[in-house]
Amino acid sequence: MEKNVFVVVGRGDKSREYRKGNWTLDETMVLIQAKKMDCERREQRLKELPRGSSGRPQEMRWKWVEDRCWGRGCYRSQNQCNDRWDNLMRDYNKVRAYETSSSVGGNPDLSYWNLEKNDRKERNLPSNVLPEVYEALTEVVQRKRSGAASAPPGRPMEEKRRRGPGAGSPAPLHARPVTTTDSEDSQHPISPQRKRKRGEGSSSNTLELSSAIMKCASIMAEALQAGEKQEEVRHKDLISIERRKAKLEESKSVMGLQSMDGLAAAINMLASSILGLVTGRVQKLQNK
């Protein structure tokens, strides 16, 4: 069971014990609601400011979000809220970009909300974005875009209605914590600029890695093909050499047989000559 770890931070005569570790779903929804209210508050304030004036610094805005979350039972620091918000928006933008891509093409089976965790990871998508969180973030994004008339495609609630009642219905909000990978970020806050750069660089790094893997695979395939061709040439050369050896052996055998036949014929001729000579001498001796 997850333990609630708190860090005490002093502020003059006051102190706050900030909770550390993974964010629960309730804490996440409180943060999104506080961020939505902050956007509405800042929009109203900008309308009232004279032209050319600037709003409060970024740190002051997140301090307001921290105070709002603290009043709703989400005991997180402004740095934790900032880092958690960056992580939420990064995952939201990935899911939204996938839902609006041509690869989905209105096919409900390919929708993010109908994919298994392994399928999401294979598509370089976050594996644990909940429909409730996506819907709440959509409202905040629409608010920032000055109340766009149409909602972005691929809304999870529409997918749930399309799949029918009872299909993959989530557990109650209070009974299900959201396990996230940003607990270390909460303990060691990272500036929003660094986290944005890290999020923007992840896609380019993935593309570069994919390109390098494709190049390595192409080089390996070419090397294997060249090796197979060289092996085939060697095999053909060996067969040609064996054939030449067989022809030489056959030629040697034929030449040997021909030599033996010639020698036998010469011996026969010599024997015939000797026999004729002896016969002639014998006849001469008899005639005397």
CSV table of N, CA, C and O in Angstrom, one decimal, residues 137-189:
chain,number,residue,atom,x,y,z
A,137,LEU,N,-9.0,17.8,-19.3
A,137,LEU,CA,-7.9,18.6,-19.9
A,137,LEU,C,-8.5,19.2,-21.2
A,137,LEU,O,-8.1,20.3,-21.6
A,138,THR,N,-9.4,18.5,-21.9
A,138,THR,CA,-10.0,19.1,-23.1
A,138,THR,C,-10.7,20.4,-22.8
A,138,THR,O,-10.6,21.4,-23.6
A,139,GLU,N,-11.4,20.4,-21.7
A,139,GLU,CA,-12.1,21.6,-21.3
A,139,GLU,C,-11.2,22.8,-21.1
A,139,GLU,O,-11.4,23.9,-21.5
A,140,VAL,N,-10.0,22.5,-20.4
A,140,VAL,CA,-9.0,23.5,-20.2
A,140,VAL,C,-8.4,24.0,-21.5
A,140,VAL,O,-8.2,25.2,-21.7
A,141,VAL,N,-8.1,23.1,-22.4
A,141,VAL,CA,-7.5,23.5,-23.7
A,141,VAL,C,-8.5,24.3,-24.5
A,141,VAL,O,-8.1,25.3,-25.1
A,142,GLN,N,-9.8,23.9,-24.5
A,142,GLN,CA,-10.8,24.7,-25.2
A,142,GLN,C,-10.9,26.1,-24.6
A,142,GLN,O,-11.1,27.1,-25.3
A,143,ARG,N,-10.8,26.2,-23.3
A,143,ARG,CA,-10.9,27.5,-22.6
A,143,ARG,C,-9.7,28.4,-23.1
A,143,ARG,O,-9.9,29.6,-23.3
A,144,LYS,N,-8.5,27.8,-23.1
A,144,LYS,CA,-7.3,28.5,-23.6
A,144,LYS,C,-7.5,29.0,-25.0
A,144,LYS,O,-6.9,30.0,-25.4
A,145,ARG,N,-8.2,28.2,-25.8
A,145,ARG,CA,-8.4,28.6,-27.2
A,145,ARG,C,-9.6,29.4,-27.5
A,145,ARG,O,-10.2,29.4,-28.5
A,146,SER,N,-10.0,30.2,-26.4
A,146,SER,CA,-11.1,31.1,-26.5
A,146,SER,C,-12.4,30.4,-26.8
A,146,SER,O,-13.2,30.9,-27.7
A,147,GLY,N,-12.6,29.3,-26.2
A,147,GLY,CA,-13.9,28.6,-26.3
A,147,GLY,C,-14.2,28.2,-27.7
A,147,GLY,O,-15.2,28.7,-28.4
A,148,ALA,N,-13.4,27.3,-28.3
A,148,ALA,CA,-13.6,26.7,-29.6
A,148,ALA,C,-15.0,26.0,-29.7
A,148,ALA,O,-15.4,25.4,-28.7
A,149,ALA,N,-15.6,26.1,-30.8
A,149,ALA,CA,-17.0,25.6,-30.9
A,149,ALA,C,-17.0,24.1,-30.9
A,149,ALA,O,-17.9,23.5,-30.4
A,150,SER,N,-16.1,23.5,-31.6
A,150,SER,CA,-16.1,22.0,-31.7
A,150,SER,C,-15.1,21.4,-30.8
A,150,SER,O,-14.0,21.9,-30.7
A,151,ALA,N,-15.4,20.2,-30.2
A,151,ALA,CA,-14.4,19.5,-29.4
A,151,ALA,C,-13.5,18.7,-30.3
A,151,ALA,O,-13.8,18.4,-31.4
A,152,PRO,N,-12.2,18.4,-29.9
A,152,PRO,CA,-11.3,17.7,-30.7
A,152,PRO,C,-11.8,16.3,-30.9
A,152,PRO,O,-12.5,15.7,-30.1
A,153,PRO,N,-11.4,15.7,-32.1
A,153,PRO,CA,-11.9,14.3,-32.4
A,153,PRO,C,-11.3,13.3,-31.4
A,153,PRO,O,-10.3,13.6,-30.7
A,154,GLY,N,-12.0,12.2,-31.4
A,154,GLY,CA,-11.5,11.1,-30.5
A,154,GLY,C,-11.8,11.3,-29.1
A,154,GLY,O,-11.0,10.9,-28.2
A,155,ARG,N,-12.9,12.0,-28.7
A,155,ARG,CA,-13.2,12.1,-27.3
A,155,ARG,C,-13.5,10.8,-26.7
A,155,ARG,O,-14.2,9.9,-27.2
A,156,PRO,N,-12.9,10.5,-25.5
A,156,PRO,CA,-13.1,9.1,-24.9
A,156,PRO,C,-14.5,8.8,-24.5
A,156,PRO,O,-14.9,7.7,-24.6
A,157,MET,N,-15.3,9.8,-24.1
A,157,MET,CA,-16.7,9.5,-23.8
A,157,MET,C,-17.5,9.1,-25.0
A,157,MET,O,-18.4,8.2,-24.9
A,158,GLU,N,-17.2,9.7,-26.1
A,158,GLU,CA,-17.9,9.2,-27.4
A,158,GLU,C,-17.5,7.8,-27.7
A,158,GLU,O,-18.3,7.0,-28.2
A,159,GLU,N,-16.2,7.5,-27.5
A,159,GLU,CA,-15.8,6.1,-27.8
A,159,GLU,C,-16.5,5.1,-26.8
A,159,GLU,O,-16.9,4.0,-27.2
A,160,LYS,N,-16.7,5.5,-25.5
A,160,LYS,CA,-17.4,4.6,-24.6
A,160,LYS,C,-18.8,4.4,-25.0
A,160,LYS,O,-19.4,3.3,-24.9
A,161,ARG,N,-19.5,5.5,-25.5
A,161,ARG,CA,-20.9,5.4,-25.9
A,161,ARG,C,-20.9,4.5,-27.1
A,161,ARG,O,-21.9,3.7,-27.3
A,162,ARG,N,-19.9,4.6,-28.0
A,162,ARG,CA,-19.9,3.8,-29.2
A,162,ARG,C,-19.7,2.3,-28.9
A,162,ARG,O,-20.2,1.4,-29.6
A,163,ARG,N,-19.0,2.0,-27.8
A,163,ARG,CA,-18.7,0.6,-27.4
A,163,ARG,C,-19.9,0.0,-26.6
A,163,ARG,O,-19.9,-1.2,-26.5
A,164,GLY,N,-20.8,0.9,-26.1
A,164,GLY,CA,-21.9,0.4,-25.4
A,164,GLY,C,-21.8,0.4,-23.9
A,164,GLY,O,-20.6,0.6,-23.4
A,165,PRO,N,-22.8,0.3,-23.2
A,165,PRO,CA,-22.8,0.5,-21.7
A,165,PRO,C,-22.1,-0.7,-21.1
A,165,PRO,O,-22.2,-1.8,-21.6
A,166,GLY,N,-21.3,-0.4,-20.0
A,166,GLY,CA,-20.6,-1.4,-19.3
A,166,GLY,C,-19.3,-1.9,-19.9
A,166,GLY,O,-18.6,-2.7,-19.3
A,167,ALA,N,-18.9,-1.4,-21.1
A,167,ALA,CA,-17.7,-1.9,-21.7
A,167,ALA,C,-16.6,-1.1,-21.2
A,167,ALA,O,-16.4,0.0,-21.5
A,168,GLY,N,-15.7,-1.7,-20.4
A,168,GLY,CA,-14.5,-1.1,-19.9
A,168,GLY,C,-14.8,0.1,-19.0
A,168,GLY,O,-14.1,1.1,-19.0
A,169,SER,N,-15.9,0.1,-18.2
A,169,SER,CA,-16.3,1.3,-17.4
A,169,SER,C,-15.2,1.4,-16.3
A,169,SER,O,-14.8,0.4,-15.6
A,170,PRO,N,-14.8,2.6,-16.0
A,170,PRO,CA,-13.7,2.8,-15.0
A,170,PRO,C,-14.2,2.6,-13.6
A,170,PRO,O,-15.4,2.7,-13.3
A,171,ALA,N,-13.3,2.3,-12.7
A,171,ALA,CA,-13.7,2.2,-11.2
A,171,ALA,C,-14.0,3.5,-10.7
A,171,ALA,O,-13.6,4.6,-11.2
A,172,PRO,N,-14.6,3.6,-9.5
A,172,PRO,CA,-14.9,4.9,-8.8
A,172,PRO,C,-13.6,5.7,-8.6
A,172,PRO,O,-12.5,5.1,-8.4
A,173,LEU,N,-13.8,7.0,-8.6
A,173,LEU,CA,-12.6,7.9,-8.6
A,173,LEU,C,-11.8,7.7,-7.3
A,173,LEU,O,-10.6,7.7,-7.3
A,174,HIS,N,-12.6,7.5,-6.1
A,174,HIS,CA,-11.9,7.5,-4.9
A,174,HIS,C,-11.2,6.2,-4.6
A,174,HIS,O,-10.4,6.0,-3.7
A,175,ALA,N,-11.5,5.1,-5.5
A,175,ALA,CA,-10.9,3.8,-5.2
A,175,ALA,C,-9.8,3.5,-6.1
A,175,ALA,O,-9.2,2.4,-6.0
A,176,ARG,N,-9.4,4.4,-7.0
A,176,ARG,CA,-8.4,4.0,-8.0
A,176,ARG,C,-7.3,5.1,-8.0
A,176,ARG,O,-7.6,6.2,-8.6
A,177,PRO,N,-6.1,4.9,-7.5
A,177,PRO,CA,-5.0,5.9,-7.7
A,177,PRO,C,-4.4,5.8,-9.0
A,177,PRO,O,-4.5,4.8,-9.7
A,178,VAL,N,-3.9,6.9,-9.5
A,178,VAL,CA,-3.2,6.9,-10.8
A,178,VAL,C,-1.7,6.8,-10.5
A,178,VAL,O,-1.1,7.6,-9.9
A,179,THR,N,-1.2,5.7,-11.0
A,179,THR,CA,0.3,5.4,-10.9
A,179,THR,C,0.9,6.1,-12.0
A,179,THR,O,0.7,5.9,-13.2
A,180,THR,N,1.8,7.0,-11.7
A,180,THR,CA,2.5,7.8,-12.7
A,180,THR,C,4.0,7.6,-12.6
A,180,THR,O,4.5,7.0,-11.7
A,181,THR,N,4.7,8.2,-13.5
A,181,THR,CA,6.2,8.1,-13.6
A,181,THR,C,6.8,9.4,-13.2
A,181,THR,O,8.0,9.6,-13.5
A,182,ASP,N,6.1,10.3,-12.6
A,182,ASP,CA,6.6,11.6,-12.3
A,182,ASP,C,6.9,11.8,-10.8
A,182,ASP,O,7.0,12.9,-10.4
A,183,SER,N,6.9,10.7,-10.0
A,183,SER,CA,7.2,10.9,-8.6
A,183,SER,C,8.6,11.4,-8.4
A,183,SER,O,8.8,12.3,-7.5
A,184,GLU,N,9.6,11.0,-9.1
A,184,GLU,CA,10.9,11.6,-9.0
A,184,GLU,C,10.9,13.1,-9.4
A,184,GLU,O,11.6,13.9,-8.8
A,185,ASP,N,10.1,13.4,-10.4
A,185,ASP,CA,10.0,14.8,-10.8
A,185,ASP,C,9.4,15.6,-9.7
A,185,ASP,O,9.7,16.8,-9.5
A,186,SER,N,8.5,15.0,-8.9
A,186,SER,CA,7.9,15.8,-7.8
A,186,SER,C,8.9,16.0,-6.7
A,186,SER,O,8.9,17.0,-6.0
A,187,GLN,N,9.7,15.0,-6.5
A,187,GLN,CA,10.7,15.1,-5.4
A,187,GLN,C,11.8,16.1,-5.8
A,187,GLN,O,12.4,16.8,-5.0
A,188,HIS,N,12.2,16.1,-7.1
A,188,HIS,CA,13.3,16.9,-7.6
A,188,HIS,C,12.7,17.8,-8.7
A,188,HIS,O,12.7,17.4,-9.9
A,189,PRO,N,12.1,18.9,-8.4
A,189,PRO,CA,11.4,19.7,-9.4
A,189,PRO,C,12.3,20.1,-10.5
A,189,PRO,O,13.5,20.4,-10.4
